[in-house]
Structure formats: structure tokens, C-alpha cells
Short mmCIF file of C-alpha atoms in Angstrom, two decimals:
data_model
loop_
_atom_site.label_atom_id
_atom_site.label_comp_id
_atom_site.label_asym_id
_atom_site.label_seq_id
_atom_site.Cartn_x
_atom_site.Cartn_y
_atom_site.Cartn_z
CA MET A 1 14.51 -2.46 -20.39
CA HIS A 2 10.77 -2.70 -21.02
CA ALA A 3 8.60 -2.17 -17.93
CA CYS A 4 5.12 -3.46 -17.29
CA HIS A 5 2.47 -1.29 -15.67
CA ARG A 6 0.73 -1.94 -12.35
CA TYR A 7 -1.61 0.25 -10.32
CA PHE A 8 -2.25 0.08 -6.62
CA PHE A 9 -3.85 1.96 -3.76
CA ALA A 10 -1.60 2.32 -0.75
CA LEU A 11 -0.92 4.01 2.55
CA LYS A 12 2.47 5.70 2.77
CA PRO A 13 4.22 6.49 6.02
CA PRO A 14 5.10 10.11 6.74
CA VAL A 15 8.75 11.07 6.15
CA THR A 16 9.81 10.63 9.80
CA GLU A 17 8.31 7.15 10.05
CA ALA A 18 9.70 6.20 6.63
CA ARG A 19 13.16 7.09 7.95
CA ARG A 20 12.58 4.93 11.04
CA ILE A 21 11.44 2.06 8.79
CA GLY A 22 14.56 2.63 6.69
CA LEU A 23 16.76 2.22 9.77
CA VAL A 24 15.07 -1.10 10.57
CA ARG A 25 15.46 -2.12 6.90
CA ASP A 26 19.17 -1.33 6.99
CA ARG A 27 19.59 -3.44 10.13
CA LEU A 28 17.57 -6.43 8.89
CA LEU A 29 18.59 -6.79 5.24
CA PRO A 30 21.71 -8.84 4.60
CA GLU A 31 24.47 -7.83 2.21
CA GLY A 32 23.39 -8.36 -1.38
CA ALA A 33 19.70 -7.74 -0.68
CA VAL A 34 17.74 -5.29 -2.83
CA PRO A 35 16.28 -2.63 -0.51
CA VAL A 36 13.09 -0.64 -1.07
CA SER A 37 14.02 3.05 -0.87
CA ASN A 38 12.35 5.21 1.78
CA ASP A 39 10.31 7.15 -0.81
CA ARG A 40 8.78 3.89 -2.14
CA LEU A 41 7.81 2.36 1.24
CA HIS A 42 4.07 1.68 1.36
CA LEU A 43 1.31 -0.63 2.58
CA THR A 44 -0.68 -1.94 -0.42
CA LEU A 45 -4.47 -2.00 -0.01
CA ALA A 46 -5.63 -3.03 -3.49
CA ILE A 47 -3.73 -3.87 -6.68
CA THR A 48 -4.33 -4.53 -10.37
CA ASN A 49 -2.83 -7.11 -12.67
CA ASP A 50 0.26 -6.16 -14.66
CA TYR A 51 -0.17 -4.71 -18.15
CA ALA A 52 2.39 -4.83 -20.98
CA ALA A 53 1.17 -1.47 -22.35
CA GLU A 54 -0.02 1.47 -20.29
CA PRO A 55 -3.84 1.19 -20.05
CA ARG A 56 -5.16 4.75 -19.67
CA ASP A 57 -8.68 3.45 -19.00
CA VAL A 58 -7.43 1.54 -15.95
CA ALA A 59 -5.73 4.64 -14.54
CA GLU A 60 -8.88 6.68 -15.14
CA ARG A 61 -11.09 4.09 -13.41
CA MET A 62 -8.69 3.88 -10.44
CA LEU A 63 -8.77 7.68 -10.12
CA ALA A 64 -12.58 7.60 -10.17
CA ILE A 65 -12.56 4.94 -7.43
CA GLY A 66 -10.34 7.19 -5.30
CA ASP A 67 -12.58 10.19 -5.95
CA ALA A 68 -15.68 8.31 -4.74
CA LEU A 69 -14.13 6.73 -1.66
CA ASP A 70 -14.57 7.89 1.91
CA GLY A 71 -12.98 6.61 5.07
CA ASP A 72 -11.77 7.67 8.48
CA ARG A 73 -8.23 8.32 9.63
CA PHE A 74 -6.77 5.52 11.71
CA GLY A 75 -3.59 4.42 13.40
CA ILE A 76 -1.12 1.90 12.00
CA ALA A 77 1.49 0.22 14.19
CA LEU A 78 4.08 -2.03 12.56
CA ASP A 79 5.47 -4.16 15.38
CA ARG A 80 6.74 -7.35 13.75
CA ALA A 81 9.53 -8.02 11.28
CA SER A 82 9.14 -11.05 9.06
CA GLY A 83 11.27 -12.69 6.47
CA GLY A 84 9.99 -15.02 3.79
CA ALA A 85 11.91 -16.94 1.18
CA GLY A 86 12.29 -13.81 -0.98
CA SER A 87 11.57 -10.70 1.07
CA VAL A 88 11.64 -8.95 4.43
CA ALA A 89 8.68 -6.87 5.65
CA LEU A 90 7.22 -5.08 8.65
CA ARG A 91 3.74 -6.14 9.74
CA PRO A 92 1.14 -5.15 12.31
CA SER A 93 0.25 -7.71 14.95
CA GLN A 94 -3.27 -6.20 15.02
CA ARG A 95 -5.35 -4.66 12.26
CA ALA A 96 -7.32 -1.50 12.88
CA ALA A 97 -11.00 -1.98 12.02
CA ALA A 98 -10.82 1.15 9.82
CA LEU A 99 -7.92 -0.40 7.85
CA THR A 100 -9.96 -3.52 7.15
CA LEU A 101 -13.01 -1.47 6.18
CA LEU A 102 -11.04 0.77 3.80
CA GLN A 103 -9.37 -2.24 2.19
CA HIS A 104 -12.71 -4.04 1.75
CA ARG A 105 -14.23 -0.96 0.07
CA LEU A 106 -11.33 -0.69 -2.36
CA ASP A 107 -11.32 -4.42 -3.03
CA ALA A 108 -15.05 -4.41 -3.77
CA GLN A 109 -14.62 -1.59 -6.31
CA LEU A 110 -11.70 -3.30 -8.06
CA ARG A 111 -13.70 -6.54 -8.22
CA TYR A 112 -16.75 -4.71 -9.57
CA TRP A 113 -14.74 -3.11 -12.39
CA GLY A 114 -12.75 -6.29 -13.12
CA LEU A 115 -9.46 -4.66 -12.10
CA ARG A 116 -8.50 -6.74 -9.07
CA ARG A 117 -5.24 -8.68 -9.37
CA GLU A 118 -5.99 -12.35 -9.81
CA GLY A 119 -5.10 -14.45 -6.76
CA TRP A 120 -4.06 -11.48 -4.61
CA GLU A 121 -4.96 -11.57 -0.91
CA PHE A 122 -4.66 -8.65 1.48
CA ASN A 123 -1.97 -9.24 4.08
CA PRO A 124 -0.96 -5.84 5.50
CA HIS A 125 2.78 -5.24 5.40
CA VAL A 126 5.47 -2.81 4.29
CA THR A 127 8.13 -4.56 2.21
CA LEU A 128 11.66 -3.55 3.21
CA GLY A 129 13.55 -5.40 0.51
CA TYR A 130 14.17 -8.57 -1.41
CA ARG A 131 16.65 -11.27 -0.49
CA LYS A 132 17.16 -14.99 -0.27
CA GLY A 133 17.29 -16.21 3.29
CA PRO A 134 15.62 -18.04 6.11
CA VAL A 135 12.06 -17.50 7.26
CA PHE A 136 11.77 -15.51 10.50
CA LEU A 137 9.32 -13.53 12.60
CA GLU A 138 10.43 -11.22 15.39
CA PRO A 139 8.75 -8.54 17.48
CA LEU A 140 10.10 -5.01 17.39
CA ALA A 141 9.37 -1.63 18.90
CA PRO A 142 6.30 -0.32 17.07
CA ILE A 143 6.66 2.18 14.27
CA ALA A 144 3.31 3.94 14.30
CA TRP A 145 1.57 6.71 12.40
CA GLU A 146 -1.89 7.98 11.63
CA ALA A 147 -3.06 7.07 8.12
CA ARG A 148 -4.38 10.38 6.82
CA GLU A 149 -4.57 9.80 3.08
CA LEU A 150 -4.92 7.20 0.40
CA VAL A 151 -2.43 7.21 -2.49
CA LEU A 152 -2.83 5.80 -6.02
CA VAL A 153 0.47 4.64 -7.51
CA HIS A 154 1.38 3.71 -11.08
CA SER A 155 4.29 1.30 -10.74
CA LEU A 156 6.68 0.76 -13.63
CA VAL A 157 7.63 -2.79 -12.71
CA GLY A 158 11.17 -3.63 -13.68
CA ARG A 159 12.28 -0.01 -13.40
CA THR A 160 11.62 0.35 -9.65
CA ARG A 161 9.73 3.55 -10.35
CA HIS A 162 6.53 4.76 -8.69
CA ILE A 163 4.43 7.60 -10.10
CA GLU A 164 1.79 9.02 -7.78
CA LEU A 165 -1.43 9.61 -9.71
CA GLY A 166 -3.66 10.77 -6.87
CA ARG A 167 -4.03 11.41 -3.15
CA TRP A 168 -7.23 11.53 -1.15
CA PRO A 169 -7.60 12.59 2.49
CA LEU A 170 -9.19 10.05 4.78
CA VAL A 171 -12.18 11.98 6.05
CA ARG A 172 -15.85 11.15 5.88
CA LYS A 173 -17.43 12.79 2.85
CA GLN A 174 -20.96 12.41 4.18
CA LEU A 175 -22.29 14.45 7.07
CA GLU A 176 -23.50 12.46 10.02
CA LEU A 177 -26.96 13.22 11.24
CA PHE A 178 -27.47 13.74 14.94
CA SER A 179 -30.78 13.12 16.57
CA GLY A 180 -31.78 14.80 19.62
#
């Protein structure tokens, strides 16, 4: 099977929280659904189009974007489960300001370099799996963690394979000046 190539920046939950998300996934997905494995759970921040052949220049540009980025750590709390016509996901009821800022910075860089996926809009969520079923939205006990690093993933679409190309800690790279 021939895969296409996609690149995206994401936040990944730590192992403990990924296991908790997996338990919710196992409860919510009906028989016959296609689950997202715990090691592939993520919240996408910025994404490229799909490419038939692996574009090394795109991967190199995405790595350079990650190298130049700075941002603060922040908390994420997924406290709603939602089902659409084709998938089930966990979502936050509130967005942290730092999440929005980080996403806007990444989006601006992908737009500048002409790498941003056409028609894509940021809607923070962690996809649990794919299924056909009714639309729903339900509150749940929050699954929370501190986002400490940004991850760049090369996705082999059609093979359900993710290759991590880079990780960057979320810490300010510039020193703040204090007056006084």
C-alpha cells in the first residue's frame, strides 16, 4: 500500500495521561471502530497538505520552524467527549491563552512558507478513533497535563505510522528584562 506524507506540529500527552485517554477511548468507541493507539494520541497545532512523494525540503523547513519557536508551558484539560459523523474526540471546554498563542505562531510560519494545509482550521482536540455513528457531546472528568514540549511528526497516511522528527521544550528562549 502506497502512503502519502503529511507533517504536523502537535502536543502529545505524557504516558500516564495517554493511558487515561485510552481508557476513555475504549469506553466510548463502539465495536468496529478504528481506534487511535495510545502512542499516536496527539493534539494537532499546525498541519501541511499531503504529498505523494516525501518532500525533504518540507521536513527541513518544518524543523527550522521548530528550532526558531519559543513558547511557555501551559496546562491542557480535556473535559468533553464529542462524536461527529466519522470520529470521536476529546476536547477542552476552554483554551489556554498560551495554547492559542503557540498555535497562532506556528500557523503564521506555515502560511509564510506556503506549507499550511488548505482549508484547515484549528479546533483543539485529541482524536480517539474513527467510526460511523450519531453526533454527541458529553462532559467528562478532565484529563489534564502540562504541555512541556512541541513535537514534529511525519505521518505516513494510509499506514497509520507516525515518525517523530523533532521535539522542542516549551520555554522562553529570550531573557526577560527587569527594570528596577
